[in-house]
PDB file of C-alpha atoms in Angstrom:
ATOM      1  CA  MET A   1       0.000   0.000   0.000  1.00 81.00           C
ATOM      2  CA  LYS A   2       1.298   3.401  -1.014  1.00 88.00           C
ATOM      3  CA  LYS A   3       1.091   6.100   1.646  1.00 91.00           C
ATOM      4  CA  VAL A   4       0.671   9.801   0.955  1.00 93.00           C
ATOM      5  CA  ILE A   5       0.441  12.932   3.065  1.00 91.00           C
ATOM      6  CA  VAL A   6      -1.491  15.835   1.584  1.00 91.00           C
ATOM      7  CA  PHE A   7      -0.676  19.104   3.279  1.00 87.00           C
ATOM      8  CA  ASP A   8      -4.096  20.603   2.781  1.00 84.00           C
ATOM      9  CA  THR A   9      -3.873  24.301   1.935  1.00 81.00           C
ATOM     10  CA  ALA A  10      -7.653  24.683   2.316  1.00 81.00           C
ATOM     11  CA  ILE A  11      -7.827  23.766   6.034  1.00 79.00           C
ATOM     12  CA  GLY A  12      -8.127  26.939   8.070  1.00 78.00           C
ATOM     13  CA  THR A  13      -7.833  29.205   5.043  1.00 81.00           C
ATOM     14  CA  SER A  14      -9.726  32.476   4.897  1.00 84.00           C
ATOM     15  CA  ASN A  15      -9.412  32.569   1.098  1.00 89.00           C
ATOM     16  CA  LEU A  16     -11.730  30.294  -0.903  1.00 93.00           C
ATOM     17  CA  GLY A  17      -9.308  30.509  -3.805  1.00 91.00           C
ATOM     18  CA  ASP A  18      -7.181  27.971  -1.920  1.00 89.00           C
ATOM     19  CA  ILE A  19     -10.031  25.462  -2.259  1.00 92.00           C
ATOM     20  CA  VAL A  20     -10.155  26.040  -6.017  1.00 94.00           C
ATOM     21  CA  ILE A  21      -6.445  25.245  -6.254  1.00 91.00           C
ATOM     22  CA  LEU A  22      -6.581  22.213  -3.958  1.00 91.00           C
ATOM     23  CA  GLU A  23      -9.533  20.567  -5.699  1.00 93.00           C
ATOM     24  CA  SER A  24      -8.090  21.231  -9.144  1.00 94.00           C
ATOM     25  CA  LEU A  25      -4.785  19.631  -8.220  1.00 92.00           C
ATOM     26  CA  GLU A  26      -6.361  16.625  -6.518  1.00 93.00           C
ATOM     27  CA  ASN A  27      -8.389  16.005  -9.683  1.00 94.00           C
ATOM     28  CA  GLN A  28      -5.169  16.081 -11.690  1.00 94.00           C
ATOM     29  CA  LEU A  29      -3.535  13.586  -9.288  1.00 94.00           C
ATOM     30  CA  ASP A  30      -6.522  11.262  -8.931  1.00 93.00           C
ATOM     31  CA  PHE A  31      -4.588   8.497 -10.720  1.00 92.00           C
ATOM     32  CA  LEU A  32      -2.250   8.419  -7.697  1.00 93.00           C
ATOM     33  CA  LEU A  33      -4.392   9.505  -4.756  1.00 92.00           C
ATOM     34  CA  GLU A  34      -7.193   7.038  -5.491  1.00 91.00           C
ATOM     35  CA  ASN A  35      -4.709   4.187  -5.159  1.00 89.00           C
ATOM     36  CA  CYS A  36      -3.042   5.358  -1.953  1.00 90.00           C
ATOM     37  CA  PHE A  37      -3.863   5.733   1.708  1.00 92.00           C
ATOM     38  CA  VAL A  38      -4.012   9.491   2.184  1.00 92.00           C
ATOM     39  CA  VAL A  39      -3.576  11.366   5.476  1.00 88.00           C
ATOM     40  CA  ARG A  40      -4.234  15.111   5.592  1.00 88.00           C
ATOM     41  CA  TYR A  41      -2.359  17.707   7.583  1.00 85.00           C
ATOM     42  CA  ALA A  42      -2.753  21.471   7.451  1.00 80.00           C
ATOM     43  CA  THR A  43      -0.399  24.161   6.211  1.00 80.00           C
ATOM     44  CA  HIS A  44      -2.243  27.296   7.342  1.00 69.00           C
ATOM     45  CA  LEU A  45      -2.693  25.971  10.900  1.00 68.00           C
ATOM     46  CA  LYS A  46      -0.194  24.336  13.241  1.00 70.00           C
ATOM     47  CA  ASN A  47      -0.789  20.586  13.248  1.00 65.00           C
ATOM     48  CA  PHE A  48       0.693  20.197  16.747  1.00 64.00           C
ATOM     49  CA  ASN A  49       3.507  21.652  18.784  1.00 65.00           C
ATOM     50  CA  PHE A  50       6.905  20.054  19.117  1.00 65.00           C
ATOM     51  CA  LEU A  51       6.166  18.178  22.348  1.00 69.00           C
ATOM     52  CA  THR A  52       2.959  16.741  20.897  1.00 67.00           C
ATOM     53  CA  TYR A  53       4.883  15.760  17.787  1.00 63.00           C
ATOM     54  CA  LEU A  54       7.351  13.787  19.899  1.00 65.00           C
ATOM     55  CA  ARG A  55       4.529  11.951  21.679  1.00 69.00           C
ATOM     56  CA  LEU A  56       2.477  11.063  18.609  1.00 65.00           C
ATOM     57  CA  ARG A  57       4.672   8.242  17.411  1.00 71.00           C
ATOM     58  CA  ALA A  58       2.167   6.876  14.907  1.00 71.00           C
ATOM     59  CA  LYS A  59       1.882  10.212  13.120  1.00 72.00           C
ATOM     60  CA  ARG A  60       5.633  10.695  13.218  1.00 72.00           C
ATOM     61  CA  ARG A  61       6.205   7.194  11.862  1.00 79.00           C
ATOM     62  CA  TYR A  62       3.681   7.738   9.062  1.00 76.00           C
ATOM     63  CA  ALA A  63       5.384  11.007   8.132  1.00 78.00           C
ATOM     64  CA  ASN A  64       8.765   9.254   8.057  1.00 80.00           C
ATOM     65  CA  GLU A  65       7.568   6.209   6.107  1.00 85.00           C
ATOM     66  CA  CYS A  66       5.075   7.632   3.595  1.00 88.00           C
ATOM     67  CA  ASP A  67       5.911   7.469  -0.096  1.00 92.00           C
ATOM     68  CA  TYR A  68       4.988  11.034  -0.999  1.00 94.00           C
ATOM     69  CA  LYS A  69       4.183  14.321   0.686  1.00 93.00           C
ATOM     70  CA  PHE A  70       2.481  17.067  -1.306  1.00 94.00           C
ATOM     71  CA  ILE A  71       1.841  20.716  -0.586  1.00 90.00           C
ATOM     72  CA  MET A  72      -1.165  21.442  -2.754  1.00 86.00           C
ATOM     73  CA  GLY A  73      -0.845  24.817  -4.362  1.00 79.00           C
ATOM     74  CA  THR A  74      -1.434  28.409  -3.169  1.00 79.00           C
ATOM     75  CA  ASN A  75       1.141  31.209  -2.919  1.00 79.00           C
ATOM     76  CA  LEU A  76       3.021  29.444  -0.142  1.00 80.00           C
ATOM     77  CA  LEU A  77       6.655  30.093  -1.007  1.00 85.00           C
ATOM     78  CA  SER A  78       8.328  33.152   0.422  1.00 83.00           C
ATOM     79  CA  TYR A  79      11.614  34.984   0.316  1.00 85.00           C
ATOM     80  CA  ASP A  80      11.133  35.668   4.015  1.00 82.00           C
ATOM     81  CA  ILE A  81       9.068  33.151   6.005  1.00 77.00           C
ATOM     82  CA  PHE A  82       8.697  35.675   8.838  1.00 72.00           C
ATOM     83  CA  ASN A  83       7.260  38.343   6.528  1.00 67.00           C
ATOM     84  CA  THR A  84       4.185  36.713   4.973  1.00 60.00           C
ATOM     85  CA  ARG A  85       0.489  36.282   5.708  1.00 56.00           C
ATOM     86  CA  ARG A  86       1.495  33.129   7.603  1.00 60.00           C
ATOM     87  CA  GLN A  87       0.177  30.678   5.020  1.00 65.00           C
ATOM     88  CA  TRP A  88       2.728  28.069   6.051  1.00 74.00           C
ATOM     89  CA  GLN A  89       2.938  27.345   9.771  1.00 69.00           C
ATOM     90  CA  ILE A  90       6.386  25.827   9.856  1.00 75.00           C
ATOM     91  CA  GLY A  91       9.193  26.386  12.327  1.00 68.00           C
ATOM     92  CA  ALA A  92      12.651  25.351  13.398  1.00 67.00           C
ATOM     93  CA  LEU A  93      11.285  22.649  15.753  1.00 68.00           C
ATOM     94  CA  THR A  94       8.405  21.195  13.724  1.00 72.00           C
ATOM     95  CA  TRP A  95       9.946  21.057  10.258  1.00 81.00           C
ATOM     96  CA  PRO A  96      10.635  17.250  10.383  1.00 79.00           C
ATOM     97  CA  LEU A  97       6.952  16.605   9.626  1.00 81.00           C
ATOM     98  CA  TYR A  98       7.513  18.143   6.188  1.00 86.00           C
ATOM     99  CA  LYS A  99      10.809  16.453   5.329  1.00 90.00           C
ATOM    100  CA  ASN A 100      11.011  15.490   1.618  1.00 94.00           C
ATOM    101  CA  VAL A 101       7.806  17.348   0.744  1.00 94.00           C
ATOM    102  CA  VAL A 102       6.985  18.105  -2.906  1.00 96.00           C
ATOM    103  CA  VAL A 103       5.374  21.416  -3.804  1.00 94.00           C
ATOM    104  CA  ALA A 104       2.705  21.228  -6.476  1.00 92.00           C
ATOM    105  CA  GLY A 105       1.534  24.299  -8.353  1.00 89.00           C
ATOM    106  CA  VAL A 106       2.900  26.625  -5.677  1.00 89.00           C
ATOM    107  CA  GLY A 107       3.654  30.319  -6.092  1.00 83.00           C
ATOM    108  CA  THR A 108       5.246  33.082  -4.036  1.00 81.00           C
ATOM    109  CA  THR A 109       3.703  35.603  -1.655  1.00 70.00           C
ATOM    110  CA  GLN A 110       6.028  38.491  -2.482  1.00 62.00           C
ATOM    111  CA  GLY A 111       7.777  40.187  -5.337  1.00 62.00           C
ATOM    112  CA  LYS A 112      11.208  38.945  -6.307  1.00 67.00           C
ATOM    113  CA  ARG A 113      13.975  39.493  -3.767  1.00 76.00           C
ATOM    114  CA  LYS A 114      16.873  37.641  -2.139  1.00 84.00           C
ATOM    115  CA  PRO A 115      15.773  34.791   0.203  1.00 86.00           C
ATOM    116  CA  THR A 116      16.784  35.206   3.836  1.00 87.00           C
ATOM    117  CA  LEU A 117      19.263  32.761   5.352  1.00 90.00           C
ATOM    118  CA  TYR A 118      16.601  31.298   7.648  1.00 86.00           C
ATOM    119  CA  THR A 119      14.210  30.789   4.714  1.00 87.00           C
ATOM    120  CA  LYS A 120      16.921  28.952   2.773  1.00 91.00           C
ATOM    121  CA  TRP A 121      17.685  26.793   5.805  1.00 89.00           C
ATOM    122  CA  ILE A 122      14.044  25.746   6.216  1.00 88.00           C
ATOM    123  CA  TYR A 123      13.529  24.980   2.532  1.00 91.00           C
ATOM    124  CA  LYS A 124      16.698  22.915   2.334  1.00 93.00           C
ATOM    125  CA  LYS A 125      15.505  20.933   5.354  1.00 91.00           C
ATOM    126  CA  VAL A 126      12.040  20.130   4.035  1.00 92.00           C
ATOM    127  CA  LEU A 127      11.848  20.246   0.228  1.00 95.00           C
ATOM    128  CA  SER A 128      12.619  17.072  -1.707  1.00 95.00           C
ATOM    129  CA  LYS A 129      15.948  17.149  -3.485  1.00 95.00           C
ATOM    130  CA  ASP A 130      15.149  14.185  -5.745  1.00 94.00           C
ATOM    131  CA  ILE A 131      11.696  14.951  -7.141  1.00 96.00           C
ATOM    132  CA  ILE A 132      10.985  17.791  -9.546  1.00 97.00           C
ATOM    133  CA  HIS A 133       8.789  20.447  -7.955  1.00 97.00           C
ATOM    134  CA  SER A 134       5.860  22.045  -9.767  1.00 95.00           C
ATOM    135  CA  VAL A 135       5.532  25.821  -9.507  1.00 93.00           C
ATOM    136  CA  ARG A 136       3.103  28.135 -11.229  1.00 85.00           C
ATOM    137  CA  ASP A 137       5.330  30.927 -12.561  1.00 83.00           C
ATOM    138  CA  ASP A 138       8.867  31.687 -13.659  1.00 85.00           C
ATOM    139  CA  GLU A 139       9.649  33.702 -10.533  1.00 85.00           C
ATOM    140  CA  SER A 140       8.899  30.748  -8.231  1.00 88.00           C
ATOM    141  CA  CYS A 141      10.859  28.425 -10.521  1.00 91.00           C
ATOM    142  CA  GLU A 142      13.922  30.666 -10.429  1.00 91.00           C
ATOM    143  CA  MET A 143      13.642  30.950  -6.659  1.00 91.00           C
ATOM    144  CA  LEU A 144      13.763  27.186  -6.072  1.00 94.00           C
ATOM    145  CA  GLN A 145      16.403  26.564  -8.725  1.00 94.00           C
ATOM    146  CA  SER A 146      18.618  29.245  -7.164  1.00 92.00           C
ATOM    147  CA  MET A 147      18.607  27.190  -3.956  1.00 93.00           C
ATOM    148  CA  GLY A 148      19.578  23.998  -5.792  1.00 94.00           C
ATOM    149  CA  PHE A 149      16.161  22.340  -6.205  1.00 96.00           C
ATOM    150  CA  LYS A 150      14.720  20.790  -9.338  1.00 97.00           C
ATOM    151  CA  ALA A 151      11.696  22.817 -10.402  1.00 96.00           C
ATOM    152  CA  ILE A 152       9.656  23.427 -13.524  1.00 95.00           C
ATOM    153  CA  ASN A 153       6.978  25.959 -14.359  1.00 92.00           C
ATOM    154  CA  THR A 154       3.804  23.991 -14.977  1.00 93.00           C
ATOM    155  CA  GLY A 155       1.494  26.948 -14.539  1.00 89.00           C
ATOM    156  CA  CYS A 156      -1.187  26.813 -11.876  1.00 89.00           C
ATOM    157  CA  PRO A 157      -3.026  23.450 -11.723  1.00 92.00           C
ATOM    158  CA  THR A 158      -6.321  25.338 -11.842  1.00 94.00           C
ATOM    159  CA  LEU A 159      -5.517  26.022 -15.489  1.00 95.00           C
ATOM    160  CA  TRP A 160      -4.524  22.509 -16.518  1.00 95.00           C
ATOM    161  CA  LYS A 161      -8.044  21.573 -17.627  1.00 95.00           C
ATOM    162  CA  LEU A 162      -8.369  24.715 -19.766  1.00 97.00           C
ATOM    163  CA  THR A 163      -7.342  22.951 -22.957  1.00 95.00           C
ATOM    164  CA  PRO A 164      -8.008  24.428 -26.425  1.00 96.00           C
ATOM    165  CA  GLU A 165     -11.138  22.257 -26.618  1.00 96.00           C
ATOM    166  CA  HIS A 166     -12.387  23.616 -23.299  1.00 97.00           C
ATOM    167  CA  CYS A 167     -11.581  27.229 -24.133  1.00 97.00           C
ATOM    168  CA  SER A 168     -13.369  26.992 -27.476  1.00 97.00           C
ATOM    169  CA  GLN A 169     -16.615  26.612 -25.504  1.00 98.00           C
ATOM    170  CA  ILE A 170     -16.125  29.883 -23.593  1.00 98.00           C
ATOM    171  CA  PRO A 171     -18.269  32.672 -25.141  1.00 98.00           C
ATOM    172  CA  GLN A 172     -16.522  35.533 -26.898  1.00 97.00           C
ATOM    173  CA  ASN A 173     -19.372  38.038 -26.597  1.00 97.00           C
ATOM    174  CA  LYS A 174     -20.685  40.082 -23.682  1.00 98.00           C
ATOM    175  CA  ALA A 175     -23.325  38.454 -21.458  1.00 98.00           C
ATOM    176  CA  SER A 176     -26.295  40.228 -19.872  1.00 98.00           C
ATOM    177  CA  ARG A 177     -25.206  39.371 -16.307  1.00 98.00           C
ATOM    178  CA  ALA A 178     -21.902  39.511 -14.444  1.00 98.00           C
ATOM    179  CA  VAL A 179     -20.330  38.279 -11.235  1.00 98.00           C
ATOM    180  CA  PHE A 180     -17.552  40.532  -9.991  1.00 98.00           C
ATOM    181  CA  SER A 181     -14.991  40.580  -7.191  1.00 98.00           C
ATOM    182  CA  LEU A 182     -12.893  43.076  -5.281  1.00 97.00           C
ATOM    183  CA  SER A 183      -9.971  42.180  -3.052  1.00 95.00           C
ATOM    184  CA  GLY A 184     -10.422  43.488   0.470  1.00 92.00           C
ATOM    185  CA  PHE A 185      -6.854  42.935   1.653  1.00 90.00           C
ATOM    186  CA  LYS A 186      -5.469  46.217   2.953  1.00 88.00           C
ATOM    187  CA  ASP A 187      -2.376  46.164   0.761  1.00 85.00           C
ATOM    188  CA  GLN A 188      -4.519  45.617  -2.357  1.00 90.00           C
ATOM    189  CA  LEU A 189      -7.111  48.398  -1.932  1.00 93.00           C
ATOM    190  CA  ASP A 190      -7.538  51.184  -4.462  1.00 94.00           C
ATOM    191  CA  ARG A 191     -10.861  52.906  -3.841  1.00 95.00           C
ATOM    192  CA  THR A 192     -10.578  55.208  -6.842  1.00 96.00           C
ATOM    193  CA  GLN A 193      -9.897  52.531  -9.457  1.00 97.00           C
ATOM    194  CA  ASP A 194     -12.131  49.923  -7.809  1.00 97.00           C
ATOM    195  CA  GLY A 195     -14.954  52.461  -7.699  1.00 96.00           C
ATOM    196  CA  LYS A 196     -14.529  53.120 -11.430  1.00 97.00           C
ATOM    197  CA  MET A 197     -14.640  49.375 -12.082  1.00 97.00           C
ATOM    198  CA  LEU A 198     -17.885  49.059 -10.147  1.00 97.00           C
ATOM    199  CA  GLU A 199     -19.441  51.933 -12.116  1.00 97.00           C
ATOM    200  CA  ILE A 200     -18.470  50.364 -15.445  1.00 98.00           C
ATOM    201  CA  ILE A 201     -19.876  46.979 -14.428  1.00 98.00           C
ATOM    202  CA  ARG A 202     -23.152  48.524 -13.282  1.00 97.00           C
ATOM    203  CA  LYS A 203     -23.453  50.396 -16.556  1.00 97.00           C
ATOM    204  CA  ASN A 204     -22.940  47.333 -18.750  1.00 98.00           C
ATOM    205  CA  TYR A 205     -24.941  44.539 -17.094  1.00 98.00           C
ATOM    206  CA  ASP A 206     -28.605  44.011 -16.300  1.00 97.00           C
ATOM    207  CA  LYS A 207     -27.850  41.931 -13.202  1.00 98.00           C
ATOM    208  CA  ILE A 208     -24.678  41.761 -11.120  1.00 98.00           C
ATOM    209  CA  TYR A 209     -23.505  39.528  -8.251  1.00 98.00           C
ATOM    210  CA  PHE A 210     -20.583  39.926  -5.854  1.00 98.00           C
ATOM    211  CA  TRP A 211     -18.231  37.012  -5.192  1.00 98.00           C
ATOM    212  CA  CYS A 212     -16.934  37.063  -1.595  1.00 97.00           C
ATOM    213  CA  GLN A 213     -13.685  35.109  -1.844  1.00 96.00           C
ATOM    214  CA  THR A 214     -12.650  36.296   1.636  1.00 94.00           C
ATOM    215  CA  THR A 215     -14.496  37.940   4.514  1.00 90.00           C
ATOM    216  CA  GLU A 216     -12.446  41.078   3.917  1.00 94.00           C
ATOM    217  CA  ASP A 217     -13.936  41.379   0.439  1.00 96.00           C
ATOM    218  CA  GLU A 218     -17.461  41.847   1.758  1.00 95.00           C
ATOM    219  CA  LYS A 219     -16.295  44.446   4.267  1.00 95.00           C
ATOM    220  CA  TYR A 220     -14.725  46.329   1.355  1.00 96.00           C
ATOM    221  CA  ILE A 221     -17.720  46.232  -0.986  1.00 96.00           C
ATOM    222  CA  ASP A 222     -19.868  47.538   1.857  1.00 95.00           C
ATOM    223  CA  THR A 223     -17.823  50.754   1.904  1.00 95.00           C
ATOM    224  CA  PHE A 224     -19.072  51.701  -1.562  1.00 96.00           C
ATOM    225  CA  ALA A 225     -22.370  53.482  -2.068  1.00 93.00           C
ATOM    226  CA  ASP A 226     -25.537  51.631  -3.093  1.00 93.00           C
ATOM    227  CA  THR A 227     -24.095  48.121  -2.833  1.00 95.00           C
ATOM    228  CA  VAL A 228     -26.384  46.711  -0.128  1.00 93.00           C
ATOM    229  CA  LYS A 229     -28.824  45.186  -2.621  1.00 94.00           C
ATOM    230  CA  ILE A 230     -26.154  43.485  -4.752  1.00 97.00           C
ATOM    231  CA  PRO A 231     -26.549  39.698  -4.185  1.00 97.00           C
ATOM    232  CA  ARG A 232     -23.551  38.184  -2.405  1.00 97.00           C
ATOM    233  CA  ILE A 233     -22.113  34.725  -3.108  1.00 98.00           C
ATOM    234  CA  TYR A 234     -20.177  32.991  -0.311  1.00 97.00           C
ATOM    235  CA  SER A 235     -19.974  29.368  -1.532  1.00 96.00           C
ATOM    236  CA  LEU A 236     -18.069  27.830  -4.419  1.00 96.00           C
ATOM    237  CA  ASP A 237     -20.970  25.433  -4.969  1.00 96.00           C
ATOM    238  CA  VAL A 238     -23.400  28.332  -5.284  1.00 98.00           C
ATOM    239  CA  LEU A 239     -20.999  30.193  -7.550  1.00 98.00           C
ATOM    240  CA  GLY A 240     -20.577  27.112  -9.726  1.00 98.00           C
ATOM    241  CA  ARG A 241     -24.331  26.701 -10.150  1.00 98.00           C
ATOM    242  CA  LEU A 242     -24.712  30.365 -11.067  1.00 98.00           C
ATOM    243  CA  LEU A 243     -21.918  30.170 -13.641  1.00 98.00           C
ATOM    244  CA  ASP A 244     -23.383  27.001 -15.154  1.00 98.00           C
ATOM    245  CA  GLU A 245     -26.635  28.840 -15.898  1.00 97.00           C
ATOM    246  CA  GLY A 246     -24.824  30.683 -18.663  1.00 97.00           C
ATOM    247  CA  ASP A 247     -25.267  34.235 -19.980  1.00 98.00           C
ATOM    248  CA  ILE A 248     -22.821  35.578 -17.390  1.00 98.00           C
ATOM    249  CA  ASP A 249     -19.347  37.137 -17.378  1.00 98.00           C
ATOM    250  CA  TYR A 250     -16.751  37.314 -14.615  1.00 98.00           C
ATOM    251  CA  ILE A 251     -14.818  40.509 -13.883  1.00 98.00           C
ATOM    252  CA  GLY A 252     -12.662  41.110 -10.859  1.00 97.00           C
ATOM    253  CA  THR A 253      -9.434  41.385  -8.951  1.00 97.00           C
ATOM    254  CA  ARG A 254      -9.739  37.898  -7.446  1.00 96.00           C
ATOM    255  CA  LEU A 255      -7.505  35.778  -9.651  1.00 95.00           C
ATOM    256  CA  HIS A 256      -8.846  32.344  -8.784  1.00 94.00           C
ATOM    257  CA  GLY A 257     -12.431  33.544  -8.893  1.00 97.00           C
ATOM    258  CA  GLY A 258     -11.745  34.234 -12.566  1.00 97.00           C
ATOM    259  CA  VAL A 259     -10.004  30.927 -13.126  1.00 96.00           C
ATOM    260  CA  PHE A 260     -12.925  29.098 -11.458  1.00 97.00           C
ATOM    261  CA  ALA A 261     -15.253  30.928 -13.841  1.00 98.00           C
ATOM    262  CA  MET A 262     -13.198  29.789 -16.834  1.00 98.00           C
ATOM    263  CA  GLN A 263     -13.342  26.222 -15.522  1.00 98.00           C
ATOM    264  CA  HIS A 264     -17.114  26.653 -15.814  1.00 98.00           C
ATOM    265  CA  LYS A 265     -16.763  27.981 -19.380  1.00 98.00           C
ATOM    266  CA  VAL A 266     -17.450  31.610 -18.499  1.00 98.00           C
ATOM    267  CA  ARG A 267     -15.809  34.595 -20.213  1.00 98.00           C
ATOM    268  CA  SER A 268     -13.526  36.237 -17.663  1.00 98.00           C
ATOM    269  CA  VAL A 269     -11.545  39.449 -17.320  1.00 98.00           C
ATOM    270  CA  ILE A 270      -9.133  39.382 -14.388  1.00 97.00           C
ATOM    271  CA  ILE A 271      -8.128  42.811 -13.133  1.00 98.00           C
ATOM    272  CA  SER A 272      -4.414  42.587 -12.446  1.00 96.00           C
ATOM    273  CA  ILE A 273      -3.295  44.021  -9.097  1.00 94.00           C
ATOM    274  CA  ASP A 274      -0.148  42.040  -8.228  1.00 86.00           C
ATOM    275  CA  HIS A 275       2.635  39.831  -9.534  1.00 81.00           C
ATOM    276  CA  ARG A 276       0.499  36.674  -9.444  1.00 82.00           C
ATOM    277  CA  ALA A 277      -1.992  37.716 -12.111  1.00 89.00           C
ATOM    278  CA  ARG A 278       0.852  39.146 -14.183  1.00 88.00           C
ATOM    279  CA  GLY A 279       2.714  35.837 -13.865  1.00 81.00           C
ATOM    280  CA  PHE A 280      -0.383  33.953 -15.041  1.00 86.00           C
ATOM    281  CA  LYS A 281      -0.651  36.348 -17.972  1.00 90.00           C
ATOM    282  CA  GLN A 282       2.987  35.847 -18.921  1.00 85.00           C
ATOM    283  CA  THR A 283       2.945  32.066 -18.527  1.00 83.00           C
ATOM    284  CA  ASN A 284      -0.572  31.127 -19.563  1.00 90.00           C
ATOM    285  CA  ASN A 285      -2.065  34.047 -21.507  1.00 93.00           C
ATOM    286  CA  ILE A 286      -5.065  34.622 -19.241  1.00 95.00           C
ATOM    287  CA  VAL A 287      -7.158  37.667 -20.158  1.00 96.00           C
ATOM    288  CA  THR A 288      -6.182  40.514 -17.841  1.00 97.00           C
ATOM    289  CA  LEU A 289      -6.457  44.267 -17.563  1.00 97.00           C
ATOM    290  CA  GLU A 290      -4.206  46.336 -15.319  1.00 97.00           C
ATOM    291  CA  ARG A 291      -6.225  48.145 -12.659  1.00 97.00           C
ATOM    292  CA  SER A 292      -4.292  51.321 -13.451  1.00 96.00           C
ATOM    293  CA  GLU A 293      -5.937  51.176 -16.908  1.00 97.00           C
ATOM    294  CA  ILE A 294      -9.458  50.452 -15.644  1.00 97.00           C
ATOM    295  CA  GLU A 295     -10.929  53.081 -17.996  1.00 97.00           C
ATOM    296  CA  LYS A 296     -10.338  50.547 -20.796  1.00 97.00           C
ATOM    297  CA  LEU A 297     -12.696  48.036 -19.161  1.00 98.00           C
ATOM    298  CA  ASP A 298     -15.835  49.427 -20.836  1.00 97.00           C
ATOM    299  CA  GLU A 299     -14.414  48.896 -24.303  1.00 97.00           C
ATOM    300  CA  MET A 300     -13.076  45.466 -23.325  1.00 97.00           C
ATOM    301  CA  ILE A 301     -16.434  44.299 -21.979  1.00 97.00           C
ATOM    302  CA  ASN A 302     -18.177  45.286 -25.201  1.00 97.00           C
ATOM    303  CA  SER A 303     -15.585  43.745 -27.507  1.00 97.00           C
ATOM    304  CA  ASN A 304     -15.372  40.164 -28.700  1.00 96.00           C
ATOM    305  CA  PHE A 305     -12.339  38.260 -27.486  1.00 96.00           C
ATOM    306  CA  LYS A 306     -11.230  34.650 -27.318  1.00 96.00           C
ATOM    307  CA  THR A 307     -10.021  32.832 -24.258  1.00 97.00           C
ATOM    308  CA  GLU A 308      -6.845  31.094 -25.408  1.00 97.00           C
ATOM    309  CA  ILE A 309      -5.013  29.655 -22.430  1.00 96.00           C
ATOM    310  CA  VAL A 310      -1.477  28.539 -23.197  1.00 95.00           C
ATOM    311  CA  LEU A 311      -0.449  25.402 -21.311  1.00 94.00           C
ATOM    312  CA  ASN A 312       3.054  24.007 -21.013  1.00 92.00           C
ATOM    313  CA  GLN A 313       1.735  20.497 -21.520  1.00 93.00           C
ATOM    314  CA  LYS A 314       5.244  19.075 -21.777  1.00 95.00           C
ATOM    315  CA  ASN A 315       6.108  20.270 -18.265  1.00 95.00           C
ATOM    316  CA  ILE A 316       2.732  19.220 -16.864  1.00 95.00           C
ATOM    317  CA  ASP A 317       3.125  15.716 -18.276  1.00 95.00           C
ATOM    318  CA  LEU A 318       6.738  15.509 -17.078  1.00 95.00           C
ATOM    319  CA  TRP A 319       5.802  16.425 -13.526  1.00 96.00           C
ATOM    320  CA  LYS A 320       2.865  14.016 -13.365  1.00 95.00           C
ATOM    321  CA  SER A 321       4.891  11.194 -14.922  1.00 94.00           C
ATOM    322  CA  GLN A 322       7.065  11.027 -11.782  1.00 93.00           C
ATOM    323  CA  PHE A 323       4.091   9.555  -9.903  1.00 91.00           C
ATOM    324  CA  LYS A 324       2.295   7.565 -12.598  1.00 82.00           C
ATOM    325  CA  ALA A 325       4.726   4.650 -12.473  1.00 69.00           C
ATOM    326  CA  ALA A 326       4.364   4.454  -8.701  1.00 63.00           C
ATOM    327  CA  SER A 327       0.564   4.461  -8.917  1.00 57.00           C
ATOM    328  CA  GLN A 328       0.620   1.345 -11.103  1.00 61.00           C
ATOM    329  CA  LYS A 329       2.740  -0.774  -8.753  1.00 57.00           C
TER     330      LYS A 329
END
């Protein structure tokens, strides 16, 4: 029996985009996971302190003996572990739980910089040196390679199903309804440009809905005038059903809200506000518009455009092939 640990990036998360990434990646690895005994630990929460770790021999033994450990997506990597939103609860005493872990479709939390000595020390303790890691952009790939790890840019696993056949079914014309998003994180606010975006969306659609990807997003939308009556969506299941009804566009600053919409064959414009969306644009050709150029959104909404996601299928297949042989034994 093959044993696997999935470090679940959706446990304890306050961002539903992490669930989109996790479920997409697990679907891509179903050939392996369905034939293994899988134990789940968290990344965003501490699994247990060091003393508890020493006492829980069964969990420690499983972590030492399992065949694979995966960290499933999200922007988990960092140039400075102490200067992040604390997505990865890992420390100098509890790192053995993660030893020989493989990152899958992972990105970075910050713009490019030099990794701190402590960050390098942790990564060299826990990341597998034998297996090729999957990252979702060139910046993350360069970061791991600079520290001596094998890594390839596969793009984000949420995009792997967006093949040319899938994208050909995404409408090119404007719909009559739209679901939109705004990021409520303090370092991503821009009331002037976000307000202009909201005005343009209201002008162009008969019915609009707001996607609350985090609790901060709803707090933010509430600060704008006349938004109380806009229907709010809090569940991915509800969002999926709405998108599947058709005649709807997605527009917003939430990257994985837009990718989820494309998975449901919905025309999407992702408003770029940080390096992640720009990395997706560079690597995978997602449709984006810089927030600083939000005045162009009206024309973009009313134009016809194709969704033509570019996948590095060679790298995707290479990364997955490392585990296919094991799944057949």
